[in-house]
PDB file of C-alpha atoms in Angstrom:
ATOM      1  CA  UNK X   1      -8.472 -21.737  -9.371  1.00 65.00           C
ATOM      2  CA  UNK X   2     -12.198 -21.871  -8.185  1.00 68.00           C
ATOM      3  CA  UNK X   3     -12.592 -19.753  -4.977  1.00 67.00           C
ATOM      4  CA  UNK X   4      -9.079 -18.970  -5.062  1.00 69.00           C
ATOM      5  CA  UNK X   5      -9.428 -15.862  -2.913  1.00 67.00           C
ATOM      6  CA  UNK X   6     -11.101 -17.935  -0.225  1.00 70.00           C
ATOM      7  CA  UNK X   7      -8.314 -20.552  -0.389  1.00 75.00           C
ATOM      8  CA  UNK X   8      -5.503 -17.876  -0.110  1.00 70.00           C
ATOM      9  CA  UNK X   9      -7.269 -16.440   2.841  1.00 65.00           C
ATOM     10  CA  UNK X  10      -7.433 -20.159   4.602  1.00 66.00           C
ATOM     11  CA  UNK X  11      -3.693 -20.919   3.865  1.00 72.00           C
ATOM     12  CA  UNK X  12      -2.638 -17.532   5.402  1.00 69.00           C
ATOM     13  CA  UNK X  13      -4.952 -18.031   8.367  1.00 66.00           C
ATOM     14  CA  UNK X  14      -4.416 -21.520   9.250  1.00 63.00           C
ATOM     15  CA  UNK X  15      -1.056 -22.521   7.504  1.00 75.00           C
ATOM     16  CA  UNK X  16       1.352 -19.776   7.285  1.00 69.00           C
ATOM     17  CA  UNK X  17      -0.563 -18.030  10.168  1.00 65.00           C
ATOM     18  CA  UNK X  18      -0.112 -14.788   8.506  1.00 66.00           C
ATOM     19  CA  UNK X  19      -3.457 -13.447   9.338  1.00 62.00           C
ATOM     20  CA  UNK X  20      -4.277 -12.028  11.912  1.00 65.00           C
ATOM     21  CA  UNK X  21      -0.825 -10.490  11.472  1.00 72.00           C
ATOM     22  CA  UNK X  22       1.652  -9.823  14.229  1.00 75.00           C
ATOM     23  CA  UNK X  23       0.772  -6.242  15.311  1.00 87.00           C
ATOM     24  CA  UNK X  24       3.075  -5.645  18.298  1.00 83.00           C
ATOM     25  CA  UNK X  25       4.704  -3.102  18.815  1.00 94.00           C
ATOM     26  CA  UNK X  26       2.614  -0.707  17.028  1.00 96.00           C
ATOM     27  CA  UNK X  27       5.422   1.942  16.698  1.00 95.00           C
ATOM     28  CA  UNK X  28       7.128  -0.719  14.476  1.00 96.00           C
ATOM     29  CA  UNK X  29       4.480  -2.866  12.911  1.00 95.00           C
ATOM     30  CA  UNK X  30       2.669   0.438  11.794  1.00 97.00           C
ATOM     31  CA  UNK X  31       5.694   2.787  11.221  1.00 97.00           C
ATOM     32  CA  UNK X  32       4.806   3.690   7.776  1.00 97.00           C
ATOM     33  CA  UNK X  33       1.108   4.275   8.386  1.00 98.00           C
ATOM     34  CA  UNK X  34       2.118   6.452  11.694  1.00 98.00           C
ATOM     35  CA  UNK X  35       4.584   8.358   9.195  1.00 98.00           C
ATOM     36  CA  UNK X  36       1.573   9.266   6.821  1.00 98.00           C
ATOM     37  CA  UNK X  37      -0.674  10.137   9.817  1.00 98.00           C
ATOM     38  CA  UNK X  38       1.935  12.450  11.386  1.00 97.00           C
ATOM     39  CA  UNK X  39       2.887  14.010   8.300  1.00 97.00           C
ATOM     40  CA  UNK X  40      -1.031  14.879   7.654  1.00 98.00           C
ATOM     41  CA  UNK X  41      -1.174  16.278  11.329  1.00 97.00           C
ATOM     42  CA  UNK X  42       1.800  18.104  11.000  1.00 97.00           C
ATOM     43  CA  UNK X  43       0.597  19.559   7.709  1.00 95.00           C
ATOM     44  CA  UNK X  44      -2.863  20.498   8.206  1.00 96.00           C
ATOM     45  CA  UNK X  45      -4.520  21.972  11.277  1.00 95.00           C
ATOM     46  CA  UNK X  46      -8.076  20.779   9.891  1.00 96.00           C
ATOM     47  CA  UNK X  47      -7.512  17.041  10.237  1.00 98.00           C
ATOM     48  CA  UNK X  48     -10.967  16.306  11.405  1.00 98.00           C
ATOM     49  CA  UNK X  49     -12.572  17.604   8.504  1.00 98.00           C
ATOM     50  CA  UNK X  50     -10.343  16.135   5.723  1.00 98.00           C
ATOM     51  CA  UNK X  51     -11.381  13.440   3.355  1.00 98.00           C
ATOM     52  CA  UNK X  52      -8.826  10.849   2.962  1.00 98.00           C
ATOM     53  CA  UNK X  53      -8.526   8.211   0.207  1.00 98.00           C
ATOM     54  CA  UNK X  54      -6.632   4.886   0.696  1.00 98.00           C
ATOM     55  CA  UNK X  55      -5.880   2.616  -2.190  1.00 98.00           C
ATOM     56  CA  UNK X  56      -5.197  -1.026  -1.063  1.00 97.00           C
ATOM     57  CA  UNK X  57      -7.390  -1.497   2.279  1.00 96.00           C
ATOM     58  CA  UNK X  58      -6.014  -5.044   2.721  1.00 95.00           C
ATOM     59  CA  UNK X  59      -7.415  -7.603   4.698  1.00 94.00           C
ATOM     60  CA  UNK X  60      -7.665  -5.728   8.221  1.00 97.00           C
ATOM     61  CA  UNK X  61      -7.970  -1.800   7.488  1.00 98.00           C
ATOM     62  CA  UNK X  62      -5.146  -1.393   9.503  1.00 97.00           C
ATOM     63  CA  UNK X  63      -3.981   1.969   8.016  1.00 98.00           C
ATOM     64  CA  UNK X  64      -7.492   3.219   8.137  1.00 98.00           C
ATOM     65  CA  UNK X  65      -7.562   2.229  11.917  1.00 98.00           C
ATOM     66  CA  UNK X  66      -4.420   3.919  12.462  1.00 98.00           C
ATOM     67  CA  UNK X  67      -5.477   7.112  10.652  1.00 98.00           C
ATOM     68  CA  UNK X  68      -8.855   7.120  12.674  1.00 98.00           C
ATOM     69  CA  UNK X  69      -6.616   6.977  15.709  1.00 98.00           C
ATOM     70  CA  UNK X  70      -5.103  10.567  14.587  1.00 98.00           C
ATOM     71  CA  UNK X  71      -8.264  12.042  14.133  1.00 98.00           C
ATOM     72  CA  UNK X  72      -9.342  11.465  10.621  1.00 98.00           C
ATOM     73  CA  UNK X  73     -13.246  11.356  10.644  1.00 98.00           C
ATOM     74  CA  UNK X  74     -13.866  10.966   6.833  1.00 98.00           C
ATOM     75  CA  UNK X  75     -11.881   7.996   4.832  1.00 98.00           C
ATOM     76  CA  UNK X  76     -12.652   6.333   1.380  1.00 98.00           C
ATOM     77  CA  UNK X  77     -10.860   2.695   1.615  1.00 98.00           C
ATOM     78  CA  UNK X  78     -10.824   0.912  -1.860  1.00 98.00           C
ATOM     79  CA  UNK X  79      -9.640  -1.952  -2.857  1.00 97.00           C
ATOM     80  CA  UNK X  80      -9.694  -3.933  -6.361  1.00 95.00           C
ATOM     81  CA  UNK X  81     -10.701  -7.133  -4.613  1.00 93.00           C
ATOM     82  CA  UNK X  82     -13.005  -7.654  -1.508  1.00 96.00           C
ATOM     83  CA  UNK X  83     -10.297  -8.804   1.135  1.00 94.00           C
ATOM     84  CA  UNK X  84     -11.450  -7.335   4.342  1.00 96.00           C
ATOM     85  CA  UNK X  85     -12.965  -9.339   7.100  1.00 96.00           C
ATOM     86  CA  UNK X  86     -14.481  -8.685  10.577  1.00 97.00           C
ATOM     87  CA  UNK X  87     -12.044 -11.264  12.096  1.00 95.00           C
ATOM     88  CA  UNK X  88      -8.894  -9.537  11.028  1.00 95.00           C
ATOM     89  CA  UNK X  89     -10.418  -5.986  11.565  1.00 97.00           C
ATOM     90  CA  UNK X  90     -11.301  -6.856  15.070  1.00 97.00           C
ATOM     91  CA  UNK X  91      -7.828  -7.986  15.766  1.00 96.00           C
ATOM     92  CA  UNK X  92      -6.379  -4.616  14.778  1.00 97.00           C
ATOM     93  CA  UNK X  93      -9.104  -2.900  16.829  1.00 98.00           C
ATOM     94  CA  UNK X  94      -8.094  -4.993  19.864  1.00 97.00           C
ATOM     95  CA  UNK X  95      -4.502  -4.494  19.435  1.00 97.00           C
ATOM     96  CA  UNK X  96      -4.664  -0.595  18.987  1.00 98.00           C
ATOM     97  CA  UNK X  97      -6.745  -0.473  22.122  1.00 98.00           C
ATOM     98  CA  UNK X  98      -3.787  -2.049  23.867  1.00 97.00           C
ATOM     99  CA  UNK X  99      -0.967  -0.537  22.282  1.00 97.00           C
ATOM    100  CA  UNK X 100      -2.143   2.807  20.789  1.00 98.00           C
ATOM    101  CA  UNK X 101      -0.026   4.534  18.247  1.00 98.00           C
ATOM    102  CA  UNK X 102       2.454   7.283  19.523  1.00 97.00           C
ATOM    103  CA  UNK X 103       0.714  10.866  19.895  1.00 97.00           C
ATOM    104  CA  UNK X 104      -2.644   9.507  18.902  1.00 98.00           C
ATOM    105  CA  UNK X 105      -6.005  11.100  20.131  1.00 98.00           C
ATOM    106  CA  UNK X 106      -8.146   8.162  20.482  1.00 98.00           C
ATOM    107  CA  UNK X 107      -8.343   4.501  19.911  1.00 98.00           C
ATOM    108  CA  UNK X 108     -11.251   2.185  17.978  1.00 98.00           C
ATOM    109  CA  UNK X 109     -13.456   0.966  20.812  1.00 96.00           C
ATOM    110  CA  UNK X 110     -16.373  -1.215  19.038  1.00 98.00           C
ATOM    111  CA  UNK X 111     -16.009  -4.333  16.971  1.00 98.00           C
ATOM    112  CA  UNK X 112     -17.404  -4.651  13.759  1.00 98.00           C
ATOM    113  CA  UNK X 113     -19.475  -7.690  12.050  1.00 98.00           C
ATOM    114  CA  UNK X 114     -19.181  -9.575   8.797  1.00 97.00           C
ATOM    115  CA  UNK X 115     -22.916  -9.282   8.451  1.00 98.00           C
ATOM    116  CA  UNK X 116     -23.003  -5.473   8.578  1.00 98.00           C
ATOM    117  CA  UNK X 117     -19.246  -4.796   7.885  1.00 98.00           C
ATOM    118  CA  UNK X 118     -19.640  -1.709   5.307  1.00 98.00           C
ATOM    119  CA  UNK X 119     -22.332  -0.085   7.567  1.00 98.00           C
ATOM    120  CA  UNK X 120     -20.304  -0.581  10.714  1.00 98.00           C
ATOM    121  CA  UNK X 121     -17.035   0.856   9.222  1.00 98.00           C
ATOM    122  CA  UNK X 122     -18.953   4.008   8.039  1.00 98.00           C
ATOM    123  CA  UNK X 123     -20.930   4.363  11.399  1.00 98.00           C
ATOM    124  CA  UNK X 124     -18.519   3.824  13.955  1.00 98.00           C
ATOM    125  CA  UNK X 125     -15.138   4.695  12.227  1.00 98.00           C
ATOM    126  CA  UNK X 126     -16.237   7.201   9.325  1.00 98.00           C
ATOM    127  CA  UNK X 127     -14.642   4.792   6.708  1.00 98.00           C
ATOM    128  CA  UNK X 128     -16.497   4.108   3.388  1.00 98.00           C
ATOM    129  CA  UNK X 129     -15.229   0.658   2.339  1.00 98.00           C
ATOM    130  CA  UNK X 130     -15.344   0.021  -1.303  1.00 98.00           C
ATOM    131  CA  UNK X 131     -14.683  -3.421  -2.787  1.00 98.00           C
ATOM    132  CA  UNK X 132     -14.235  -4.657  -5.298  1.00 97.00           C
ATOM    133  CA  UNK X 133     -13.563  -1.407  -7.016  1.00 97.00           C
ATOM    134  CA  UNK X 134     -11.862   0.330  -9.883  1.00 97.00           C
ATOM    135  CA  UNK X 135      -9.432   3.017  -8.538  1.00 97.00           C
ATOM    136  CA  UNK X 136      -9.058   4.256 -12.255  1.00 98.00           C
ATOM    137  CA  UNK X 137     -12.688   5.398 -12.096  1.00 98.00           C
ATOM    138  CA  UNK X 138     -13.853   6.173  -8.538  1.00 97.00           C
ATOM    139  CA  UNK X 139     -16.991   8.208  -9.460  1.00 97.00           C
ATOM    140  CA  UNK X 140     -15.903  10.967  -6.610  1.00 98.00           C
ATOM    141  CA  UNK X 141     -16.304  14.569  -7.439  1.00 98.00           C
ATOM    142  CA  UNK X 142     -13.434  16.338  -8.879  1.00 98.00           C
ATOM    143  CA  UNK X 143     -11.523  18.191  -5.944  1.00 98.00           C
ATOM    144  CA  UNK X 144     -13.292  16.351  -3.236  1.00 98.00           C
ATOM    145  CA  UNK X 145     -10.289  14.358  -1.662  1.00 98.00           C
ATOM    146  CA  UNK X 146      -7.630  16.119   0.494  1.00 98.00           C
ATOM    147  CA  UNK X 147      -5.387  13.335   0.992  1.00 98.00           C
ATOM    148  CA  UNK X 148      -4.325  10.151  -0.892  1.00 98.00           C
ATOM    149  CA  UNK X 149      -2.159   7.496   0.891  1.00 98.00           C
ATOM    150  CA  UNK X 150      -0.832   3.880  -0.076  1.00 98.00           C
ATOM    151  CA  UNK X 151       1.556   1.618   1.613  1.00 98.00           C
ATOM    152  CA  UNK X 152       3.195  -1.185  -0.283  1.00 97.00           C
ATOM    153  CA  UNK X 153       0.411  -1.230  -3.017  1.00 98.00           C
ATOM    154  CA  UNK X 154       1.757   0.419  -6.321  1.00 98.00           C
ATOM    155  CA  UNK X 155       4.325  -2.134  -6.706  1.00 98.00           C
ATOM    156  CA  UNK X 156       1.625  -4.556  -7.246  1.00 97.00           C
ATOM    157  CA  UNK X 157      -0.136  -2.653  -9.984  1.00 97.00           C
ATOM    158  CA  UNK X 158       0.674  -2.802 -13.598  1.00 97.00           C
ATOM    159  CA  UNK X 159       2.025   0.197 -14.952  1.00 98.00           C
ATOM    160  CA  UNK X 160      -0.571   1.312 -17.394  1.00 98.00           C
ATOM    161  CA  UNK X 161      -3.126   0.952 -14.412  1.00 98.00           C
ATOM    162  CA  UNK X 162      -0.611   3.051 -12.334  1.00 98.00           C
ATOM    163  CA  UNK X 163      -0.793   5.717 -14.753  1.00 98.00           C
ATOM    164  CA  UNK X 164      -4.923   5.779 -15.074  1.00 98.00           C
ATOM    165  CA  UNK X 165      -5.180   5.569 -11.243  1.00 98.00           C
ATOM    166  CA  UNK X 166      -2.514   8.788 -10.839  1.00 98.00           C
ATOM    167  CA  UNK X 167      -4.688  10.664 -13.476  1.00 98.00           C
ATOM    168  CA  UNK X 168      -7.833   9.912 -11.321  1.00 98.00           C
ATOM    169  CA  UNK X 169      -6.161  10.937  -8.468  1.00 98.00           C
ATOM    170  CA  UNK X 170      -5.262  14.145 -10.010  1.00 98.00           C
ATOM    171  CA  UNK X 171      -8.808  14.715 -10.912  1.00 98.00           C
ATOM    172  CA  UNK X 172     -10.411  14.068  -7.510  1.00 98.00           C
ATOM    173  CA  UNK X 173      -7.599  15.773  -5.299  1.00 98.00           C
ATOM    174  CA  UNK X 174      -8.165  19.115  -3.746  1.00 98.00           C
ATOM    175  CA  UNK X 175      -5.918  22.015  -5.105  1.00 98.00           C
ATOM    176  CA  UNK X 176      -4.225  22.228  -1.841  1.00 98.00           C
ATOM    177  CA  UNK X 177      -4.439  18.448  -1.258  1.00 98.00           C
ATOM    178  CA  UNK X 178      -1.272  16.217  -0.785  1.00 98.00           C
ATOM    179  CA  UNK X 179      -0.446  12.332  -1.790  1.00 98.00           C
ATOM    180  CA  UNK X 180       1.951  10.349   0.295  1.00 98.00           C
ATOM    181  CA  UNK X 181       2.868   6.729  -0.814  1.00 98.00           C
ATOM    182  CA  UNK X 182       5.253   4.085   0.578  1.00 98.00           C
ATOM    183  CA  UNK X 183       6.593   1.695  -2.633  1.00 98.00           C
ATOM    184  CA  UNK X 184       8.477  -1.323  -1.801  1.00 98.00           C
ATOM    185  CA  UNK X 185      10.531  -2.395  -4.854  1.00 98.00           C
ATOM    186  CA  UNK X 186      12.057  -5.364  -3.325  1.00 98.00           C
ATOM    187  CA  UNK X 187      11.247  -8.915  -4.507  1.00 97.00           C
ATOM    188  CA  UNK X 188       8.372 -10.019  -2.230  1.00 96.00           C
ATOM    189  CA  UNK X 189       8.947 -13.582  -2.512  1.00 94.00           C
ATOM    190  CA  UNK X 190      12.252 -12.657  -0.456  1.00 95.00           C
ATOM    191  CA  UNK X 191       9.856 -11.731   2.639  1.00 92.00           C
ATOM    192  CA  UNK X 192       9.205 -15.289   2.942  1.00 88.00           C
ATOM    193  CA  UNK X 193      11.946 -17.017   1.550  1.00 92.00           C
ATOM    194  CA  UNK X 194      15.228 -16.594   3.265  1.00 91.00           C
ATOM    195  CA  UNK X 195      17.407 -18.302   0.362  1.00 93.00           C
ATOM    196  CA  UNK X 196      16.651 -15.632  -1.999  1.00 94.00           C
ATOM    197  CA  UNK X 197      17.662 -11.916  -1.791  1.00 95.00           C
ATOM    198  CA  UNK X 198      15.601  -8.858  -1.980  1.00 97.00           C
ATOM    199  CA  UNK X 199      16.921  -8.281  -5.631  1.00 98.00           C
ATOM    200  CA  UNK X 200      16.242 -11.828  -6.804  1.00 96.00           C
ATOM    201  CA  UNK X 201      13.696 -10.835  -9.325  1.00 97.00           C
ATOM    202  CA  UNK X 202      16.060  -8.623 -11.463  1.00 97.00           C
ATOM    203  CA  UNK X 203      17.699 -11.766 -12.800  1.00 97.00           C
ATOM    204  CA  UNK X 204      14.721 -12.529 -14.978  1.00 97.00           C
ATOM    205  CA  UNK X 205      13.774 -11.010 -18.228  1.00 97.00           C
ATOM    206  CA  UNK X 206      10.345  -9.806 -18.953  1.00 95.00           C
ATOM    207  CA  UNK X 207       9.202 -12.833 -20.787  1.00 95.00           C
ATOM    208  CA  UNK X 208      10.141 -15.070 -17.952  1.00 97.00           C
ATOM    209  CA  UNK X 209       8.815 -13.057 -15.201  1.00 97.00           C
ATOM    210  CA  UNK X 210       5.521 -13.362 -16.915  1.00 94.00           C
ATOM    211  CA  UNK X 211       5.401 -16.697 -16.066  1.00 94.00           C
ATOM    212  CA  UNK X 212       6.441 -16.292 -12.537  1.00 93.00           C
ATOM    213  CA  UNK X 213       4.374 -13.403 -11.694  1.00 94.00           C
ATOM    214  CA  UNK X 214       0.892 -14.556 -10.656  1.00 89.00           C
ATOM    215  CA  UNK X 215      -2.032 -12.102 -10.668  1.00 86.00           C
ATOM    216  CA  UNK X 216      -3.034 -12.499  -6.883  1.00 83.00           C
ATOM    217  CA  UNK X 217       0.839 -11.389  -6.029  1.00 88.00           C
ATOM    218  CA  UNK X 218       1.714  -9.279  -8.917  1.00 96.00           C
ATOM    219  CA  UNK X 219       4.849  -7.346  -8.758  1.00 98.00           C
ATOM    220  CA  UNK X 220       5.612  -4.773 -11.636  1.00 98.00           C
ATOM    221  CA  UNK X 221       9.134  -4.296 -10.906  1.00 98.00           C
ATOM    222  CA  UNK X 222       9.254  -0.350 -11.431  1.00 98.00           C
ATOM    223  CA  UNK X 223      11.745   1.798  -9.804  1.00 98.00           C
ATOM    224  CA  UNK X 224      11.980   5.415  -8.598  1.00 98.00           C
ATOM    225  CA  UNK X 225      12.255   6.940 -12.035  1.00 98.00           C
ATOM    226  CA  UNK X 226       9.400   5.097 -13.446  1.00 98.00           C
ATOM    227  CA  UNK X 227       7.196   6.401 -10.666  1.00 98.00           C
ATOM    228  CA  UNK X 228       8.360  10.044 -10.909  1.00 98.00           C
ATOM    229  CA  UNK X 229       7.682  10.048 -14.491  1.00 98.00           C
ATOM    230  CA  UNK X 230       4.113   8.553 -13.905  1.00 98.00           C
ATOM    231  CA  UNK X 231       3.630  11.347 -11.418  1.00 98.00           C
ATOM    232  CA  UNK X 232       5.051  14.136 -13.375  1.00 98.00           C
ATOM    233  CA  UNK X 233       2.991  13.226 -16.251  1.00 98.00           C
ATOM    234  CA  UNK X 234      -0.177  13.191 -14.133  1.00 98.00           C
ATOM    235  CA  UNK X 235       0.661  16.834 -12.819  1.00 98.00           C
ATOM    236  CA  UNK X 236       1.868  16.067  -9.493  1.00 98.00           C
ATOM    237  CA  UNK X 237       4.998  17.791  -8.068  1.00 98.00           C
ATOM    238  CA  UNK X 238       7.454  15.650  -6.138  1.00 98.00           C
ATOM    239  CA  UNK X 239       7.797  17.472  -2.606  1.00 98.00           C
ATOM    240  CA  UNK X 240      10.014  14.848  -1.339  1.00 98.00           C
ATOM    241  CA  UNK X 241      11.289  11.491  -2.465  1.00 98.00           C
ATOM    242  CA  UNK X 242      13.068   9.684   0.545  1.00 98.00           C
ATOM    243  CA  UNK X 243      14.698   6.396  -0.930  1.00 98.00           C
ATOM    244  CA  UNK X 244      16.158   3.398   1.274  1.00 98.00           C
ATOM    245  CA  UNK X 245      18.767   0.952  -0.262  1.00 97.00           C
ATOM    246  CA  UNK X 246      19.761  -2.744   0.688  1.00 95.00           C
ATOM    247  CA  UNK X 247      23.145  -4.390   1.088  1.00 93.00           C
ATOM    248  CA  UNK X 248      25.527  -3.638  -1.679  1.00 93.00           C
ATOM    249  CA  UNK X 249      27.289  -7.107  -1.300  1.00 93.00           C
ATOM    250  CA  UNK X 250      23.805  -8.728  -1.636  1.00 94.00           C
ATOM    251  CA  UNK X 251      23.122  -6.782  -4.784  1.00 96.00           C
ATOM    252  CA  UNK X 252      26.732  -7.570  -6.035  1.00 94.00           C
ATOM    253  CA  UNK X 253      25.753 -11.143  -6.069  1.00 93.00           C
ATOM    254  CA  UNK X 254      22.762 -10.921  -8.376  1.00 95.00           C
ATOM    255  CA  UNK X 255      23.100 -11.277 -12.050  1.00 96.00           C
ATOM    256  CA  UNK X 256      21.198  -8.388 -13.455  1.00 97.00           C
ATOM    257  CA  UNK X 257      19.079  -9.159 -16.553  1.00 98.00           C
ATOM    258  CA  UNK X 258      19.813  -6.965 -19.534  1.00 97.00           C
ATOM    259  CA  UNK X 259      16.284  -5.776 -19.368  1.00 97.00           C
ATOM    260  CA  UNK X 260      17.332  -4.068 -16.134  1.00 97.00           C
ATOM    261  CA  UNK X 261      20.567  -2.642 -17.333  1.00 93.00           C
ATOM    262  CA  UNK X 262      19.228   0.816 -18.416  1.00 95.00           C
ATOM    263  CA  UNK X 263      18.580   1.762 -14.716  1.00 96.00           C
ATOM    264  CA  UNK X 264      22.166   1.551 -13.461  1.00 95.00           C
ATOM    265  CA  UNK X 265      23.165  -0.076 -10.275  1.00 95.00           C
ATOM    266  CA  UNK X 266      22.618   2.831  -7.878  1.00 96.00           C
ATOM    267  CA  UNK X 267      18.999   2.950  -9.020  1.00 97.00           C
ATOM    268  CA  UNK X 268      18.390  -0.785  -8.801  1.00 97.00           C
ATOM    269  CA  UNK X 269      20.014  -0.886  -5.249  1.00 97.00           C
ATOM    270  CA  UNK X 270      17.062   1.249  -4.019  1.00 98.00           C
ATOM    271  CA  UNK X 271      14.616  -1.168  -2.279  1.00 98.00           C
ATOM    272  CA  UNK X 272      11.837   1.572  -1.900  1.00 98.00           C
ATOM    273  CA  UNK X 273      10.813   4.968  -1.471  1.00 98.00           C
ATOM    274  CA  UNK X 274       8.406   7.394   0.241  1.00 98.00           C
ATOM    275  CA  UNK X 275       6.814  10.067  -1.895  1.00 98.00           C
ATOM    276  CA  UNK X 276       5.171  13.191  -0.734  1.00 98.00           C
ATOM    277  CA  UNK X 277       3.438  14.946  -3.704  1.00 98.00           C
ATOM    278  CA  UNK X 278       1.040  18.003  -4.514  1.00 98.00           C
ATOM    279  CA  UNK X 279      -0.918  18.672  -7.563  1.00 98.00           C
ATOM    280  CA  UNK X 280       0.269  21.141  -9.918  1.00 97.00           C
TER     281      UNK X 280
END
C-alpha cells in the first residue's frame, strides 16, 4: 500500500505499542546480543580494533548499541529497508544507561538526531548505518570484516538471497574471522496470536503459504539442515550449532503438510539455533 512502511511504524508505535519496545531487564531482552558480544570478547583480545558487520539493524540498532557497550568501536549496520529512527535509538540509549549489559565496559551517552542520524551514529558510536542496502553486494573490501552477526534475520530472507549473502560474507570476512547467527524458526505470527502455535505454519503447503506470507514480514520456513547446507556451500565451517526445541505435545497437535515431511519430526520440532562459524 502507499506509504506502507510509515503506516507499519505508526501502527507499531501507537496501536500495538511495540516501539519503543520493552527493554527491561537488559539481561533478558538482549540475551542473544549479549551472547554474541560475550563470544566475541571471549574469542578475541583485540575487540576495540575489530570491524563488525551486522545484517538487519532494525528500528533501534539495539544489537549495535549493546556491542558498543562491550567495546566494539567499528561497526557496519545494514538493512534492506531504512527502518531506524532517532526516537527508537534514543530509547535504547536511555535504557542502557540505566540498565547496562552485564560485564560491559561503557554505556552510550549522547542521543542522536533524525536530521543527522547517520553522522551521529558514526561520530558518537562508530556505527556506519547503511539502509536501504543490498547485503548481496556490500562493496566492502575483501577480507575487511572480522565478525558478522545477525539476530532473528535470516528466517525472513528468501533462500536464494540467503545463499548470495553468505557468499558475500565469505568474500568480505577475514581469514581468522567469525560469524555468529541466531535464527528463529518459529511461526512469527504466534508471537502475537496466542491462539496458534509456534509450529502453525508447517500446516500450509508452499502454494498456500505464498498467499499468507507478505513481503514486509516474510518467513522462509527453512530449518537447520537448510542453513548448514548453505553455510557449507559458501565455505564456512560449523564450529557450533546450538538448537532449542518447543513443546512436543504442541507439535503433535499440528498436522504437518507433506511439503515438510522430508524433514522428520525431530528437525521440525526445533524452533531455532545459534550458529558459530569460521571461514574455511
